[in-house]
Short mmCIF file of C-alpha atoms and ligand atoms in Angstrom, two decimals:
data_model
loop_
_atom_site.label_atom_id
_atom_site.label_comp_id
_atom_site.label_asym_id
_atom_site.label_seq_id
_atom_site.Cartn_x
_atom_site.Cartn_y
_atom_site.Cartn_z
CA MET A 153 -34.70 -6.62 24.78
CA GLU A 154 -31.07 -7.59 25.90
CA LYS A 155 -30.77 -9.91 28.74
CA ASP A 156 -27.71 -11.02 30.54
CA VAL A 157 -27.60 -14.93 30.84
CA GLY A 158 -24.04 -15.58 31.98
CA ARG A 159 -20.36 -14.81 32.44
CA LEU A 160 -17.08 -16.02 31.24
CA GLY A 161 -14.87 -14.76 34.23
CA GLU A 162 -15.37 -11.32 35.36
CA ARG A 163 -14.74 -9.52 31.98
CA VAL A 164 -17.27 -10.88 29.59
CA THR A 165 -21.01 -11.42 29.75
CA TYR A 166 -23.35 -13.70 27.37
CA LYS A 167 -26.22 -11.81 26.35
CA THR A 168 -29.66 -13.07 24.63
CA LEU A 169 -31.21 -10.63 22.30
CA GLU A 170 -34.48 -10.76 20.18
CA GLU A 171 -34.83 -11.99 16.67
CA PRO A 172 -33.48 -11.60 14.09
CA GLU A 173 -30.24 -11.49 15.95
CA GLN A 174 -30.53 -14.85 17.76
CA LYS A 175 -33.01 -17.67 17.96
CA ILE A 176 -33.43 -20.44 20.63
CA PHE A 177 -33.04 -24.20 19.52
CA ASP A 178 -33.11 -26.97 21.83
CA GLY A 179 -33.11 -24.59 24.86
CA LYS A 180 -29.83 -22.91 23.66
CA PRO A 181 -29.47 -19.41 22.10
CA PHE A 182 -28.05 -19.37 18.48
CA PRO A 183 -25.52 -18.04 17.98
CA LEU A 184 -24.22 -17.24 21.58
CA ILE A 185 -23.35 -13.49 21.68
CA ILE A 186 -20.69 -12.41 24.34
CA THR A 187 -19.78 -8.90 24.91
CA PRO A 188 -17.46 -7.04 27.57
CA SER A 189 -19.29 -6.55 30.93
CA ASP A 190 -20.47 -3.11 31.70
CA ASP A 191 -17.78 -2.48 34.21
CA GLU A 192 -14.91 -4.14 32.44
CA GLN A 193 -14.12 -2.54 29.11
CA PHE A 194 -10.93 -3.61 27.08
CA VAL A 195 -8.52 -0.97 26.40
CA ASP A 196 -7.41 -2.17 22.97
CA SER A 197 -6.89 -5.20 20.76
CA THR A 198 -3.75 -6.30 22.73
CA ASP A 199 -5.84 -6.48 25.70
CA VAL A 200 -8.53 -8.58 24.04
CA ASN A 201 -5.83 -11.03 22.57
CA GLU A 202 -4.37 -11.47 26.23
CA TRP A 203 -7.86 -12.36 27.42
CA LEU A 204 -8.57 -14.79 24.41
CA LYS A 205 -5.36 -16.55 25.18
CA GLU A 206 -6.40 -17.09 28.63
CA LYS A 207 -9.89 -18.22 27.89
CA LYS A 208 -9.24 -20.14 24.67
CA GLU A 209 -10.27 -23.55 25.95
CA ASP A 210 -13.27 -22.30 27.69
CA LEU A 211 -14.17 -20.56 24.37
CA LYS A 212 -13.67 -23.75 22.33
CA ASP A 213 -15.99 -25.71 24.72
CA LEU A 214 -18.52 -22.89 24.37
CA LEU A 215 -18.32 -23.27 20.53
CA LEU A 216 -18.92 -27.00 20.77
CA LYS A 217 -21.91 -26.39 22.72
CA TYR A 218 -23.60 -23.48 20.97
CA ALA A 219 -21.90 -23.79 17.42
CA ALA A 220 -21.33 -20.19 16.80
CA ILE A 221 -20.21 -17.31 18.99
CA LEU A 222 -20.70 -13.53 18.03
CA PHE A 223 -18.13 -11.43 19.71
CA ARG A 224 -19.57 -7.98 19.95
CA GLY A 225 -18.33 -4.75 21.46
CA PHE A 226 -14.74 -5.51 21.68
CA PRO A 227 -11.87 -3.14 20.17
CA VAL A 228 -11.32 -5.16 17.12
CA ASP A 229 -10.82 -2.30 14.70
CA ALA A 230 -8.74 -3.51 11.70
CA PRO A 231 -8.09 -6.66 9.64
CA VAL A 232 -4.56 -6.99 11.37
CA HIS A 233 -6.47 -6.88 14.94
CA PHE A 234 -8.74 -9.83 13.45
CA ASP A 235 -5.74 -11.84 12.29
CA LYS A 236 -4.10 -11.54 15.80
CA PHE A 237 -7.55 -12.32 17.59
CA VAL A 238 -7.71 -15.71 15.72
CA ARG A 239 -4.22 -16.47 16.21
CA SER A 240 -4.72 -15.73 20.05
CA LEU A 241 -7.30 -18.62 20.10
CA GLY A 242 -4.32 -20.93 18.77
CA PHE A 243 -5.86 -21.76 15.35
CA ASP A 244 -3.73 -22.74 12.52
CA ALA A 245 -4.72 -21.58 8.76
CA PHE A 246 -6.67 -23.84 6.36
CA PRO A 247 -5.20 -23.94 2.99
CA TYR A 248 -7.97 -22.84 0.78
CA ILE A 249 -7.57 -25.43 -2.07
CA GLY A 250 -10.82 -26.58 -3.87
CA GLY A 251 -13.22 -23.75 -2.66
CA ALA A 252 -15.16 -21.71 -5.38
CA ALA A 253 -15.27 -17.95 -4.18
CA PRO A 254 -12.83 -15.61 -5.65
CA ARG A 255 -10.90 -13.97 -2.52
CA ASN A 256 -7.83 -11.95 -1.85
CA VAL A 257 -5.38 -11.97 1.07
CA VAL A 258 -5.81 -8.92 3.07
CA VAL A 259 -3.17 -9.37 6.02
CA GLY A 260 -1.82 -12.42 7.40
CA ASP A 261 -4.35 -15.23 6.87
CA VAL A 262 -7.25 -12.71 6.46
CA PHE A 263 -9.14 -13.17 3.28
CA THR A 264 -11.68 -11.19 1.58
CA THR A 265 -14.97 -13.20 1.91
CA ASN A 266 -16.07 -13.12 -1.77
CA GLU A 267 -15.15 -10.49 -4.40
CA ALA A 268 -18.45 -11.21 -6.30
CA PRO A 269 -20.77 -8.41 -6.83
CA PRO A 270 -23.25 -7.50 -4.15
CA ASP A 271 -26.32 -8.88 -5.89
CA LYS A 272 -25.01 -12.35 -6.40
CA LEU A 273 -26.58 -14.90 -4.27
CA ILE A 274 -24.42 -16.96 -2.00
CA ALA A 275 -26.77 -19.76 -0.62
CA PHE A 276 -26.18 -22.12 2.34
CA HIS A 277 -23.25 -24.37 2.41
CA HIS A 278 -20.58 -25.53 4.78
CA GLU A 279 -17.16 -23.99 3.76
CA VAL A 280 -15.50 -26.07 1.31
CA SER A 281 -17.86 -29.01 1.81
CA GLN A 282 -17.45 -29.57 -2.00
CA ALA A 283 -13.85 -30.99 -1.39
CA PRO A 284 -12.87 -33.89 0.70
CA LYS A 285 -11.28 -31.66 3.40
CA SER A 286 -12.93 -28.66 4.99
CA PRO A 287 -12.03 -26.22 7.55
CA GLU A 288 -13.23 -27.12 11.17
CA THR A 289 -13.73 -23.63 12.21
CA ILE A 290 -14.20 -20.37 10.47
CA PHE A 291 -14.28 -16.70 11.38
CA PHE A 292 -15.67 -13.54 9.90
CA TYR A 293 -14.89 -10.12 10.86
CA CYS A 294 -16.90 -7.01 9.94
CA ASP A 295 -14.75 -3.84 9.28
CA VAL A 296 -17.32 -1.85 7.42
CA PRO A 297 -21.06 -2.98 7.55
CA ALA A 298 -23.18 -2.68 4.39
CA LYS A 299 -25.28 0.37 3.76
CA GLU A 300 -28.20 -2.03 3.26
CA ASN A 301 -28.65 -5.70 4.38
CA GLY A 302 -25.48 -7.93 3.69
CA GLN A 303 -26.27 -10.11 6.70
CA THR A 304 -24.51 -13.46 6.98
CA GLY A 305 -27.20 -16.13 7.40
CA ILE A 306 -26.40 -19.06 9.65
CA VAL A 307 -28.32 -22.25 10.31
CA LEU A 308 -27.79 -25.21 12.52
CA SER A 309 -26.88 -28.35 10.35
CA ASN A 310 -28.57 -30.68 12.91
CA VAL A 311 -31.69 -28.81 12.86
CA VAL A 312 -31.79 -28.99 8.91
CA TYR A 313 -31.18 -32.73 8.89
CA ARG A 314 -33.99 -33.29 11.65
CA GLU A 315 -36.57 -31.29 9.62
CA MET A 316 -35.61 -32.71 6.23
CA LYS A 317 -36.03 -36.08 7.55
CA LYS A 318 -39.31 -35.25 8.86
CA ARG A 319 -40.55 -33.56 5.64
CA GLU A 320 -38.62 -35.53 2.97
CA PRO A 321 -37.73 -38.84 4.38
CA ASP A 322 -37.26 -40.65 1.00
CA PHE A 323 -35.20 -37.90 -0.44
CA VAL A 324 -33.01 -37.76 2.56
CA ALA A 325 -32.47 -41.63 2.52
CA GLU A 326 -31.50 -41.33 -1.44
CA LEU A 327 -29.00 -38.73 -0.45
CA GLU A 328 -27.68 -40.74 2.43
CA GLU A 329 -27.58 -44.10 0.35
CA LYS A 330 -26.06 -42.22 -3.02
CA GLY A 331 -24.09 -39.29 -1.80
CA VAL A 332 -23.46 -36.12 -4.33
CA HIS A 333 -21.05 -34.90 -6.79
CA TYR A 334 -20.66 -31.03 -7.43
CA ILE A 335 -19.68 -30.16 -11.02
CA ARG A 336 -18.25 -26.47 -11.73
CA VAL A 337 -16.55 -24.97 -14.60
CA LEU A 338 -13.32 -23.20 -13.55
CA PRO A 339 -12.54 -20.12 -15.51
CA ASP A 340 -9.08 -19.62 -16.97
CA GLY A 341 -8.14 -16.91 -14.34
CA ASP A 342 -10.36 -15.36 -11.62
CA ASP A 343 -13.63 -14.10 -12.77
CA ASN A 344 -14.76 -11.46 -10.14
CA ASN A 345 -18.17 -11.01 -11.72
CA SER A 346 -19.04 -14.60 -10.43
CA ALA A 347 -19.66 -15.70 -6.86
CA ILE A 348 -17.94 -19.05 -7.98
CA GLY A 349 -15.37 -17.36 -10.43
CA ARG A 350 -12.16 -18.69 -8.85
CA GLY A 351 -9.94 -19.75 -11.76
CA TRP A 352 -8.33 -23.19 -11.87
CA GLN A 353 -5.12 -21.50 -11.11
CA SER A 354 -6.15 -20.04 -7.76
CA THR A 355 -8.54 -22.86 -7.01
CA TYR A 356 -5.56 -25.16 -6.98
CA LEU A 357 -2.72 -22.59 -6.26
CA VAL A 358 -1.01 -23.49 -9.41
CA THR A 359 0.03 -21.82 -12.87
CA GLU A 360 0.28 -24.66 -15.07
CA LYS A 361 -2.40 -27.00 -16.41
CA HIS A 362 -0.65 -30.10 -15.52
CA GLU A 363 -0.29 -28.88 -11.90
CA ALA A 364 -4.08 -28.17 -11.84
CA GLU A 365 -4.50 -31.76 -13.07
CA GLU A 366 -2.35 -33.23 -10.39
CA ARG A 367 -4.07 -31.40 -7.58
CA ALA A 368 -7.34 -32.28 -9.13
CA ARG A 369 -6.39 -36.01 -9.07
CA GLU A 370 -5.13 -35.72 -5.37
CA GLN A 371 -8.68 -34.58 -4.54
CA GLY A 372 -10.41 -37.46 -6.57
CA THR A 373 -11.83 -34.88 -8.98
CA THR A 374 -12.38 -35.79 -12.59
CA PHE A 375 -11.70 -33.10 -15.11
CA SER A 376 -11.93 -32.10 -18.87
CA TRP A 377 -10.52 -29.02 -20.57
CA LEU A 378 -12.87 -26.80 -22.52
CA PRO A 379 -11.84 -25.00 -25.76
CA ASP A 380 -11.73 -21.43 -23.89
CA GLY A 381 -9.22 -22.79 -21.42
CA SER A 382 -11.60 -23.51 -18.62
CA MET A 383 -11.63 -26.68 -16.55
CA LYS A 384 -14.92 -28.68 -16.11
CA THR A 385 -14.66 -30.55 -12.78
CA THR A 386 -16.70 -33.26 -11.07
CA THR A 387 -15.80 -33.89 -7.54
CA MET A 388 -15.27 -37.33 -6.05
CA LEU A 389 -18.40 -38.80 -4.36
CA LEU A 390 -18.95 -36.77 -1.50
CA PRO A 391 -21.44 -37.57 1.53
CA ALA A 392 -24.38 -35.08 1.84
CA MET A 393 -24.54 -35.67 5.64
CA ARG A 394 -22.07 -36.52 8.31
CA VAL A 395 -22.09 -37.65 11.89
CA ASP A 396 -20.26 -35.11 14.14
CA LYS A 397 -18.11 -37.56 15.83
CA ARG A 398 -17.59 -35.29 18.95
CA THR A 399 -21.52 -35.20 19.74
CA ASN A 400 -22.85 -38.26 17.52
CA LYS A 401 -25.29 -35.66 15.97
CA MET A 402 -26.02 -35.93 12.05
CA MET A 403 -25.39 -32.89 10.08
CA TRP A 404 -26.62 -31.77 6.92
CA PHE A 405 -23.05 -31.19 5.68
CA ASN A 406 -23.14 -30.15 2.08
CA ALA A 407 -23.38 -27.27 -0.37
CA ILE A 408 -26.27 -28.57 -2.27
CA ASP A 409 -28.54 -25.36 -1.79
CA ASP A 410 -25.46 -23.21 -2.90
CA ALA A 411 -24.88 -25.27 -6.01
CA TYR A 412 -28.30 -25.61 -6.99
CA ARG A 413 -29.26 -21.97 -6.67
CA ALA A 414 -26.05 -20.00 -7.01
CA TYR A 415 -23.69 -21.70 -9.35
CA ASP A 416 -24.85 -19.55 -11.96
CA ASP A 417 -22.59 -17.75 -14.33
CA ALA A 418 -21.67 -17.60 -17.92
CA ARG A 419 -19.98 -21.07 -17.77
CA ASN A 420 -22.35 -22.87 -15.17
CA ILE A 421 -25.93 -24.02 -15.10
CA PRO A 422 -27.13 -24.15 -11.29
CA GLU A 423 -29.56 -26.95 -11.74
CA GLU A 424 -26.68 -29.15 -13.26
CA SER A 425 -24.06 -28.04 -10.53
CA VAL A 426 -25.00 -30.89 -8.27
CA CYS A 427 -26.29 -34.41 -8.72
CA PHE A 428 -26.69 -37.60 -6.71
CA GLY A 429 -23.75 -40.40 -6.96
CA ASP A 430 -25.61 -41.85 -9.94
CA GLY A 431 -25.84 -38.80 -11.80
CA LYS A 432 -29.40 -37.97 -11.26
CA TYR A 433 -30.06 -34.33 -10.78
CA MET A 434 -31.87 -33.02 -7.81
CA GLU A 435 -35.89 -32.65 -8.16
CA ALA A 436 -37.07 -28.91 -7.84
CA ASP A 437 -39.71 -29.63 -5.31
CA LYS A 438 -37.31 -31.15 -3.03
CA MET A 439 -34.95 -28.19 -3.41
CA ASP A 440 -37.96 -25.95 -2.60
CA VAL A 441 -38.51 -28.00 0.69
CA MET A 442 -34.90 -27.44 1.54
CA LYS A 443 -34.64 -23.84 0.97
CA ASP A 444 -37.79 -23.65 3.09
CA VAL A 445 -36.22 -25.48 5.83
CA LEU A 446 -32.82 -23.72 5.66
CA GLU A 447 -34.62 -20.09 5.59
CA SER A 448 -37.16 -20.75 8.31
CA ASN A 449 -34.39 -21.84 10.77
CA ALA A 450 -31.68 -19.27 9.72
CA VAL A 451 -30.52 -16.52 11.89
CA ASP A 452 -29.70 -13.37 9.88
CA TYR A 453 -27.58 -11.01 12.07
CA MET A 454 -26.93 -7.60 11.20
CA TRP A 455 -23.30 -6.63 11.08
CA ARG A 456 -21.95 -4.18 13.24
CA HIS A 457 -18.02 -2.67 13.03
CA GLY A 458 -15.79 -4.81 15.16
CA ASP A 459 -18.03 -7.92 15.19
CA VAL A 460 -16.28 -11.31 15.07
CA ILE A 461 -18.03 -14.54 14.57
CA MET A 462 -16.62 -17.92 15.39
CA ILE A 463 -18.42 -20.64 13.56
CA ASP A 464 -18.07 -24.25 13.96
CA ASN A 465 -18.09 -25.54 10.29
CA ILE A 466 -19.24 -28.91 11.28
CA GLN A 467 -22.19 -27.74 12.90
CA VAL A 468 -23.32 -24.68 10.87
CA LEU A 469 -24.25 -23.73 7.37
CA HIS A 470 -23.83 -20.18 6.37
CA ALA A 471 -25.02 -17.83 3.42
CA ARG A 472 -24.34 -14.17 2.37
CA ARG A 473 -27.36 -12.06 1.81
CA PRO A 474 -27.29 -9.37 -1.04
CA PHE A 475 -26.17 -5.82 0.02
CA GLU A 476 -25.35 -2.25 -0.94
CA HIS A 477 -21.71 -1.21 -0.73
CA PRO A 478 -19.61 -0.37 1.22
CA ARG A 479 -19.33 -3.77 2.89
CA LYS A 480 -16.13 -5.14 4.34
CA VAL A 481 -16.27 -8.38 5.93
CA TYR A 482 -13.28 -10.58 6.05
CA ALA A 483 -12.55 -14.38 6.71
CA TRP A 484 -10.38 -16.71 8.36
CA MET A 485 -10.40 -20.26 8.10
CA CYS A 486 -8.76 -22.83 10.39
CA ILE A 487 -7.76 -26.32 10.09
FE1 FE2 B 232 -18.85 -19.34 2.71
#
């Protein structure tokens, strides 16, 4: 049952819905769902953009408080509207260097989310947490919902950290002390059959091997070239948790679940795609606990046409559920 719980000016209402669309953590709904008030519909996307410009500081405050905001019921009917939606909030695009997913530009700074086949698993991760710099805010927009499933799962990193610390304190201490490396073989050219099929050329936005080497070195990544022209990379030592300096809360800031479960293709072995800082691989029983913690706290909302979700990439991990075509969900990543 829907309930109105607040308003942002005259035009917009906060709703709480029942699961699976939303859950309550520490007394707050996650994600916050906002929608036009019944008596204040928006006429078109330009009208929405004017309103966003006016309310952008309020919306950023709400994002910090709630970690994710789902905008539902607004006239955002095409990727070009989505591009302007994000720009109206004053964000700048994050250069997608070092990420794993094969993506295409649709319009402006709108990307396809991941060109990988619908049955490929994309497990929980913070966007680009396997590189030293990550986007702070990310947006997804649904143009066409999947015929079946295709939810985006989201989970609060601080909740994951707290539960992991309760259930596996020694594992958390080891992670905290040693940090992690991610290991990935990048194909020569994009492989759209793999969820991590971004070739070394598009991973580093280059055409020549020596340029890829330079970019890798800039990120502290070590590498070797394999006989088929692919590039095996090991990231610099990265923390598996971070303190969110804005709130002083500890975040489970990593892509361990995704690497361990989903870095699976002709070139990569998932269980060997992430290791502790000393080279030791993760233990399967610990990975099962982590999966349980992530899944039991996740919210899987069903996409509707026109939905836009704004996610604080420091506070929230996300995942893509398998689906049946057609599904068109686009992304925008912000510095
Ligand atoms: Fe992602």
